mmCIF file with all atom_site columns, N, CA and C in Angstrom:
data_model
loop_
_atom_site.group_PDB
_atom_site.id
_atom_site.type_symbol
_atom_site.label_atom_id
_atom_site.label_alt_id
_atom_site.label_comp_id
_atom_site.label_asym_id
_atom_site.label_entity_id
_atom_site.label_seq_id
_atom_site.pdbx_PDB_ins_code
_atom_site.Cartn_x
_atom_site.Cartn_y
_atom_site.Cartn_z
_atom_site.occupancy
_atom_site.B_iso_or_equiv
_atom_site.pdbx_formal_charge
_atom_site.auth_seq_id
_atom_site.auth_comp_id
_atom_site.auth_asym_id
_atom_site.auth_atom_id
_atom_site.pdbx_PDB_model_num
ATOM 1   N N  . MET A 1 1  ? -60.416 -20.140 -23.063 1.00 0.00 ? 1  MET A N  1
ATOM 2   C CA . MET A 1 1  ? -61.926 -21.867 -23.108 1.00 0.00 ? 1  MET A CA 1
ATOM 3   C C  . MET A 1 1  ? -61.009 -22.584 -21.871 1.00 0.00 ? 1  MET A C  1
ATOM 4   N N  . GLY A 1 2  ? -62.093 -22.858 -21.143 1.00 0.00 ? 2  GLY A N  1
ATOM 5   C CA . GLY A 1 2  ? -61.303 -24.508 -20.320 1.00 0.00 ? 2  GLY A CA 1
ATOM 6   C C  . GLY A 1 2  ? -61.837 -25.294 -21.254 1.00 0.00 ? 2  GLY A C  1
ATOM 7   N N  . TYR A 1 3  ? -62.002 -26.657 -19.791 1.00 0.00 ? 3  TYR A N  1
ATOM 8   C CA . TYR A 1 3  ? -61.827 -27.618 -20.838 1.00 0.00 ? 3  TYR A CA 1
ATOM 9   C C  . TYR A 1 3  ? -63.438 -28.087 -21.223 1.00 0.00 ? 3  TYR A C  1
ATOM 10  N N  . GLY A 1 4  ? -63.350 -29.021 -22.520 1.00 0.00 ? 4  GLY A N  1
ATOM 11  C CA . GLY A 1 4  ? -64.861 -28.762 -23.344 1.00 0.00 ? 4  GLY A CA 1
ATOM 12  C C  . GLY A 1 4  ? -65.564 -30.183 -22.979 1.00 0.00 ? 4  GLY A C  1
ATOM 13  N N  . GLY A 1 5  ? -66.617 -30.432 -23.091 1.00 0.00 ? 5  GLY A N  1
ATOM 14  C CA . GLY A 1 5  ? -67.346 -32.309 -23.298 1.00 0.00 ? 5  GLY A CA 1
ATOM 15  C C  . GLY A 1 5  ? -68.042 -32.151 -21.988 1.00 0.00 ? 5  GLY A C  1
ATOM 16  N N  . SER A 1 6  ? -68.925 -32.955 -21.840 1.00 0.00 ? 6  SER A N  1
ATOM 17  C CA . SER A 1 6  ? -69.480 -32.955 -20.489 1.00 0.00 ? 6  SER A CA 1
ATOM 18  C C  . SER A 1 6  ? -69.525 -33.632 -19.809 1.00 0.00 ? 6  SER A C  1
ATOM 19  N N  . CYS A 1 7  ? -69.009 -34.689 -19.909 1.00 0.00 ? 7  CYS A N  1
ATOM 20  C CA . CYS A 1 7  ? -68.081 -35.689 -19.088 1.00 0.00 ? 7  CYS A CA 1
ATOM 21  C C  . CYS A 1 7  ? -67.325 -35.579 -18.255 1.00 0.00 ? 7  CYS A C  1
ATOM 22  N N  . PHE A 1 8  ? -66.027 -34.828 -19.133 1.00 0.00 ? 8  PHE A N  1
ATOM 23  C CA . PHE A 1 8  ? -65.009 -34.011 -18.401 1.00 0.00 ? 8  PHE A CA 1
ATOM 24  C C  . PHE A 1 8  ? -65.221 -34.195 -16.978 1.00 0.00 ? 8  PHE A C  1
ATOM 25  N N  . PRO A 1 9  ? -66.141 -32.098 -16.749 1.00 0.00 ? 9  PRO A N  1
ATOM 26  C CA . PRO A 1 9  ? -65.960 -31.436 -15.421 1.00 0.00 ? 9  PRO A CA 1
ATOM 27  C C  . PRO A 1 9  ? -67.483 -32.539 -14.233 1.00 0.00 ? 9  PRO A C  1
ATOM 28  N N  . LYS A 1 10 ? -67.912 -33.340 -14.791 1.00 0.00 ? 10 LYS A N  1
ATOM 29  C CA . LYS A 1 10 ? -68.502 -34.655 -14.408 1.00 0.00 ? 10 LYS A CA 1
ATOM 30  C C  . LYS A 1 10 ? -67.571 -35.296 -13.143 1.00 0.00 ? 10 LYS A C  1
ATOM 31  N N  . ASP A 1 11 ? -66.838 -35.878 -13.696 1.00 0.00 ? 11 ASP A N  1
ATOM 32  C CA . ASP A 1 11 ? -65.919 -36.692 -13.792 1.00 0.00 ? 11 ASP A CA 1
ATOM 33  C C  . ASP A 1 11 ? -65.094 -36.193 -12.543 1.00 0.00 ? 11 ASP A C  1
ATOM 34  N N  . VAL A 1 12 ? -64.605 -34.967 -12.885 1.00 0.00 ? 12 VAL A N  1
ATOM 35  C CA . VAL A 1 12 ? -63.229 -34.583 -11.875 1.00 0.00 ? 12 VAL A CA 1
ATOM 36  C C  . VAL A 1 12 ? -63.693 -34.852 -10.724 1.00 0.00 ? 12 VAL A C  1
ATOM 37  N N  . LYS A 1 13 ? -64.707 -33.392 -10.706 1.00 0.00 ? 13 LYS A N  1
ATOM 38  C CA . LYS A 1 13 ? -65.937 -33.143 -9.411  1.00 0.00 ? 13 LYS A CA 1
ATOM 39  C C  . LYS A 1 13 ? -65.492 -34.717 -8.377  1.00 0.00 ? 13 LYS A C  1
ATOM 40  N N  . PRO A 1 14 ? -66.214 -35.285 -8.501  1.00 0.00 ? 14 PRO A N  1
ATOM 41  C CA . PRO A 1 14 ? -66.459 -36.629 -8.132  1.00 0.00 ? 14 PRO A CA 1
ATOM 42  C C  . PRO A 1 14 ? -65.239 -36.989 -7.577  1.00 0.00 ? 14 PRO A C  1
ATOM 43  N N  . LEU A 1 15 ? -64.202 -37.329 -8.350  1.00 0.00 ? 15 LEU A N  1
ATOM 44  C CA . LEU A 1 15 ? -62.888 -38.294 -8.320  1.00 0.00 ? 15 LEU A CA 1
ATOM 45  C C  . LEU A 1 15 ? -61.978 -36.713 -7.408  1.00 0.00 ? 15 LEU A C  1
ATOM 46  N N  . ILE A 1 16 ? -62.677 -35.816 -7.160  1.00 0.00 ? 16 ILE A N  1
ATOM 47  C CA . ILE A 1 16 ? -61.624 -34.829 -6.141  1.00 0.00 ? 16 ILE A CA 1
ATOM 48  C C  . ILE A 1 16 ? -62.599 -35.480 -4.585  1.00 0.00 ? 16 ILE A C  1
ATOM 49  N N  . VAL A 1 17 ? -63.767 -35.388 -4.682  1.00 0.00 ? 17 VAL A N  1
ATOM 50  C CA . VAL A 1 17 ? -64.268 -35.337 -3.020  1.00 0.00 ? 17 VAL A CA 1
ATOM 51  C C  . VAL A 1 17 ? -64.150 -37.552 -3.090  1.00 0.00 ? 17 VAL A C  1
ATOM 52  N N  . PHE A 1 18 ? -63.873 -37.885 -4.052  1.00 0.00 ? 18 PHE A N  1
ATOM 53  C CA . PHE A 1 18 ? -63.344 -40.078 -3.652  1.00 0.00 ? 18 PHE A CA 1
ATOM 54  C C  . PHE A 1 18 ? -61.934 -39.652 -2.900  1.00 0.00 ? 18 PHE A C  1
ATOM 55  N N  . SER A 1 19 ? -60.478 -38.752 -3.638  1.00 0.00 ? 19 SER A N  1
ATOM 56  C CA . SER A 1 19 ? -60.044 -38.688 -3.002  1.00 0.00 ? 19 SER A CA 1
ATOM 57  C C  . SER A 1 19 ? -59.753 -38.039 -1.938  1.00 0.00 ? 19 SER A C  1
ATOM 58  N N  . ASN A 1 20 ? -60.410 -36.975 -0.756  1.00 0.00 ? 20 ASN A N  1
ATOM 59  C CA . ASN A 1 20 ? -60.406 -36.678 0.080   1.00 0.00 ? 20 ASN A CA 1
ATOM 60  C C  . ASN A 1 20 ? -60.782 -37.413 1.012   1.00 0.00 ? 20 ASN A C  1
ATOM 61  N N  . ARG A 1 21 ? -61.940 -38.219 0.574   1.00 0.00 ? 21 ARG A N  1
ATOM 62  C CA . ARG A 1 21 ? -62.271 -39.579 1.454   1.00 0.00 ? 21 ARG A CA 1
ATOM 63  C C  . ARG A 1 21 ? -61.322 -40.335 1.484   1.00 0.00 ? 21 ARG A C  1
ATOM 64  N N  . VAL A 1 22 ? -60.675 -40.762 1.060   1.00 0.00 ? 22 VAL A N  1
ATOM 65  C CA . VAL A 1 22 ? -60.035 -41.890 1.161   1.00 0.00 ? 22 VAL A CA 1
ATOM 66  C C  . VAL A 1 22 ? -58.284 -41.316 0.940   1.00 0.00 ? 22 VAL A C  1
ATOM 67  N N  . ASP A 1 23 ? -58.262 -40.253 2.191   1.00 0.00 ? 23 ASP A N  1
ATOM 68  C CA . ASP A 1 23 ? -57.040 -39.439 2.289   1.00 0.00 ? 23 ASP A CA 1
ATOM 69  C C  . ASP A 1 23 ? -56.397 -39.231 1.199   1.00 0.00 ? 23 ASP A C  1
ATOM 70  N N  . TYR A 1 24 ? -56.378 -38.931 -0.055  1.00 0.00 ? 24 TYR A N  1
ATOM 71  C CA . TYR A 1 24 ? -55.028 -38.992 -1.345  1.00 0.00 ? 24 TYR A CA 1
ATOM 72  C C  . TYR A 1 24 ? -55.158 -37.269 -1.317  1.00 0.00 ? 24 TYR A C  1
ATOM 73  N N  . ALA A 1 25 ? -54.504 -36.587 -1.134  1.00 0.00 ? 25 ALA A N  1
ATOM 74  C CA . ALA A 1 25 ? -54.414 -35.446 -1.760  1.00 0.00 ? 25 ALA A CA 1
ATOM 75  C C  . ALA A 1 25 ? -54.810 -35.587 -3.468  1.00 0.00 ? 25 ALA A C  1
ATOM 76  N N  . PRO A 1 26 ? -55.628 -35.172 -4.008  1.00 0.00 ? 26 PRO A N  1
ATOM 77  C CA . PRO A 1 26 ? -56.020 -34.624 -5.388  1.00 0.00 ? 26 PRO A CA 1
ATOM 78  C C  . PRO A 1 26 ? -55.422 -34.027 -5.936  1.00 0.00 ? 26 PRO A C  1
ATOM 79  N N  . ILE A 1 27 ? -54.080 -33.701 -6.092  1.00 0.00 ? 27 ILE A N  1
ATOM 80  C CA . ILE A 1 27 ? -53.473 -32.282 -5.969  1.00 0.00 ? 27 ILE A CA 1
ATOM 81  C C  . ILE A 1 27 ? -53.918 -31.865 -7.333  1.00 0.00 ? 27 ILE A C  1
ATOM 82  N N  . ILE A 1 28 ? -53.193 -32.677 -8.644  1.00 0.00 ? 28 ILE A N  1
ATOM 83  C CA . ILE A 1 28 ? -53.581 -32.700 -10.310 1.00 0.00 ? 28 ILE A CA 1
ATOM 84  C C  . ILE A 1 28 ? -54.859 -32.386 -10.777 1.00 0.00 ? 28 ILE A C  1
ATOM 85  N N  . LEU A 1 29 ? -55.699 -32.593 -9.501  1.00 0.00 ? 29 LEU A N  1
ATOM 86  C CA . LEU A 1 29 ? -56.991 -33.012 -10.029 1.00 0.00 ? 29 LEU A CA 1
ATOM 87  C C  . LEU A 1 29 ? -57.812 -31.404 -9.669  1.00 0.00 ? 29 LEU A C  1
ATOM 88  N N  . GLN A 1 30 ? -57.681 -31.147 -8.812  1.00 0.00 ? 30 GLN A N  1
ATOM 89  C CA . GLN A 1 30 ? -57.938 -29.898 -7.723  1.00 0.00 ? 30 GLN A CA 1
ATOM 90  C C  . GLN A 1 30 ? -57.047 -28.301 -9.100  1.00 0.00 ? 30 GLN A C  1
ATOM 91  N N  . ALA A 1 31 ? -56.191 -28.577 -9.000  1.00 0.00 ? 31 ALA A N  1
ATOM 92  C CA . ALA A 1 31 ? -55.618 -27.979 -10.055 1.00 0.00 ? 31 ALA A CA 1
ATOM 93  C C  . ALA A 1 31 ? -56.064 -27.420 -11.922 1.00 0.00 ? 31 ALA A C  1
ATOM 94  N N  . VAL A 1 32 ? -56.720 -28.561 -11.781 1.00 0.00 ? 32 VAL A N  1
ATOM 95  C CA . VAL A 1 32 ? -57.287 -28.972 -13.219 1.00 0.00 ? 32 VAL A CA 1
ATOM 96  C C  . VAL A 1 32 ? -58.638 -28.053 -13.264 1.00 0.00 ? 32 VAL A C  1
ATOM 97  N N  . GLU A 1 33 ? -58.643 -28.692 -12.053 1.00 0.00 ? 33 GLU A N  1
ATOM 98  C CA . GLU A 1 33 ? -60.551 -27.447 -11.441 1.00 0.00 ? 33 GLU A CA 1
ATOM 99  C C  . GLU A 1 33 ? -60.281 -26.309 -11.610 1.00 0.00 ? 33 GLU A C  1
ATOM 100 N N  . GLU A 1 34 ? -59.355 -25.386 -10.511 1.00 0.00 ? 34 GLU A N  1
ATOM 101 C CA . GLU A 1 34 ? -59.233 -24.316 -10.646 1.00 0.00 ? 34 GLU A CA 1
ATOM 102 C C  . GLU A 1 34 ? -59.042 -23.306 -11.870 1.00 0.00 ? 34 GLU A C  1
ATOM 103 N N  . VAL A 1 35 ? -57.583 -23.405 -12.884 1.00 0.00 ? 35 VAL A N  1
ATOM 104 C CA . VAL A 1 35 ? -57.167 -23.543 -13.986 1.00 0.00 ? 35 VAL A CA 1
ATOM 105 C C  . VAL A 1 35 ? -58.963 -23.916 -14.449 1.00 0.00 ? 35 VAL A C  1
ATOM 106 N N  . ASN A 1 36 ? -59.483 -24.036 -14.833 1.00 0.00 ? 36 ASN A N  1
ATOM 107 C CA . ASN A 1 36 ? -60.500 -24.161 -16.295 1.00 0.00 ? 36 ASN A CA 1
ATOM 108 C C  . ASN A 1 36 ? -61.832 -23.173 -15.288 1.00 0.00 ? 36 ASN A C  1
ATOM 109 N N  . GLU A 1 37 ? -61.928 -23.225 -13.760 1.00 0.00 ? 37 GLU A N  1
ATOM 110 C CA . GLU A 1 37 ? -62.977 -22.019 -13.173 1.00 0.00 ? 37 GLU A CA 1
ATOM 111 C C  . GLU A 1 37 ? -62.328 -20.901 -14.117 1.00 0.00 ? 37 GLU A C  1
ATOM 112 N N  . ASN A 1 38 ? -60.627 -20.760 -13.959 1.00 0.00 ? 38 ASN A N  1
ATOM 113 C CA . ASN A 1 38 ? -60.241 -19.274 -13.810 1.00 0.00 ? 38 ASN A CA 1
ATOM 114 C C  . ASN A 1 38 ? -59.979 -18.554 -15.340 1.00 0.00 ? 38 ASN A C  1
ATOM 115 N N  . GLN A 1 39 ? -60.192 -19.878 -16.286 1.00 0.00 ? 39 GLN A N  1
ATOM 116 C CA . GLN A 1 39 ? -59.941 -19.375 -17.334 1.00 0.00 ? 39 GLN A CA 1
ATOM 117 C C  . GLN A 1 39 ? -61.702 -18.945 -18.202 1.00 0.00 ? 39 GLN A C  1
ATOM 118 N N  . ALA A 1 40 ? -61.821 -19.953 -17.835 1.00 0.00 ? 40 ALA A N  1
ATOM 119 C CA . ALA A 1 40 ? -63.460 -19.298 -18.471 1.00 0.00 ? 40 ALA A CA 1
ATOM 120 C C  . ALA A 1 40 ? -63.437 -17.361 -17.382 1.00 0.00 ? 40 ALA A C  1
ATOM 121 N N  . LYS A 1 41 ? -63.233 -17.474 -16.562 1.00 0.00 ? 41 LYS A N  1
ATOM 122 C CA . LYS A 1 41 ? -63.371 -16.360 -16.354 1.00 0.00 ? 41 LYS A CA 1
ATOM 123 C C  . LYS A 1 41 ? -62.507 -15.224 -16.975 1.00 0.00 ? 41 LYS A C  1
ATOM 124 N N  . HIS A 1 42 ? -61.284 -15.692 -16.917 1.00 0.00 ? 42 HIS A N  1
ATOM 125 C CA . HIS A 1 42 ? -60.419 -14.855 -18.054 1.00 0.00 ? 42 HIS A CA 1
ATOM 126 C C  . HIS A 1 42 ? -61.363 -14.187 -19.396 1.00 0.00 ? 42 HIS A C  1
ATOM 127 N N  . THR A 1 43 ? -62.064 -15.506 -19.958 1.00 0.00 ? 43 THR A N  1
ATOM 128 C CA . THR A 1 43 ? -62.560 -15.230 -21.323 1.00 0.00 ? 43 THR A CA 1
ATOM 129 C C  . THR A 1 43 ? -63.593 -14.580 -21.335 1.00 0.00 ? 43 THR A C  1
ATOM 130 N N  . VAL A 1 44 ? -64.179 -14.418 -20.533 1.00 0.00 ? 44 VAL A N  1
ATOM 131 C CA . VAL A 1 44 ? -65.505 -13.716 -19.603 1.00 0.00 ? 44 VAL A CA 1
ATOM 132 C C  . VAL A 1 44 ? -64.808 -11.694 -19.962 1.00 0.00 ? 44 VAL A C  1
ATOM 133 N N  . LYS A 1 45 ? -63.547 -12.138 -19.071 1.00 0.00 ? 45 LYS A N  1
ATOM 134 C CA . LYS A 1 45 ? -63.647 -10.647 -19.282 1.00 0.00 ? 45 LYS A CA 1
ATOM 135 C C  . LYS A 1 45 ? -62.453 -10.508 -20.154 1.00 0.00 ? 45 LYS A C  1
ATOM 136 N N  . LYS A 1 46 ? -61.923 -10.721 -21.294 1.00 0.00 ? 46 LYS A N  1
ATOM 137 C CA . LYS A 1 46 ? -61.863 -10.622 -21.803 1.00 0.00 ? 46 LYS A CA 1
ATOM 138 C C  . LYS A 1 46 ? -62.323 -10.093 -23.690 1.00 0.00 ? 46 LYS A C  1
ATOM 139 N N  . LYS A 1 47 ? -63.493 -10.903 -22.975 1.00 0.00 ? 47 LYS A N  1
ATOM 140 C CA . LYS A 1 47 ? -64.623 -10.267 -24.023 1.00 0.00 ? 47 LYS A CA 1
ATOM 141 C C  . LYS A 1 47 ? -65.285 -9.256  -23.388 1.00 0.00 ? 47 LYS A C  1
ATOM 142 N N  . GLN A 1 48 ? -65.320 -8.855  -22.041 1.00 0.00 ? 48 GLN A N  1
ATOM 143 C CA . GLN A 1 48 ? -65.976 -7.170  -22.093 1.00 0.00 ? 48 GLN A CA 1
ATOM 144 C C  . GLN A 1 48 ? -65.278 -6.265  -22.424 1.00 0.00 ? 48 GLN A C  1
ATOM 145 N N  . LYS A 1 49 ? -63.558 -6.613  -22.240 1.00 0.00 ? 49 LYS A N  1
ATOM 146 C CA . LYS A 1 49 ? -63.134 -5.748  -22.697 1.00 0.00 ? 49 LYS A CA 1
ATOM 147 C C  . LYS A 1 49 ? -63.141 -5.156  -23.818 1.00 0.00 ? 49 LYS A C  1
ATOM 148 N N  . ARG A 1 50 ? -63.247 -6.279  -24.945 1.00 0.00 ? 50 ARG A N  1
ATOM 149 C CA . ARG A 1 50 ? -63.450 -5.566  -26.497 1.00 0.00 ? 50 ARG A CA 1
ATOM 150 C C  . ARG A 1 50 ? -64.620 -5.344  -27.291 1.00 0.00 ? 50 ARG A C  1
ATOM 151 N N  . SER A 1 51 ? -65.913 -5.368  -25.745 1.00 0.00 ? 51 SER A N  1
ATOM 152 C CA . SER A 1 51 ? -66.946 -4.423  -26.072 1.00 0.00 ? 51 SER A CA 1
ATOM 153 C C  . SER A 1 51 ? -67.418 -3.182  -26.086 1.00 0.00 ? 51 SER A C  1
#
């Protein structure tokens, strides 16, 4: 599963947007977001294989 909690996803996305606006490359934040999205997809695929 990806990261949890209701605030963390809402915090990461605006930080990425803000970072881009001030010409800062939010490499780690983007990686966190990408890994989280991929983890959710990976979990669904694993569940489907077991069904």
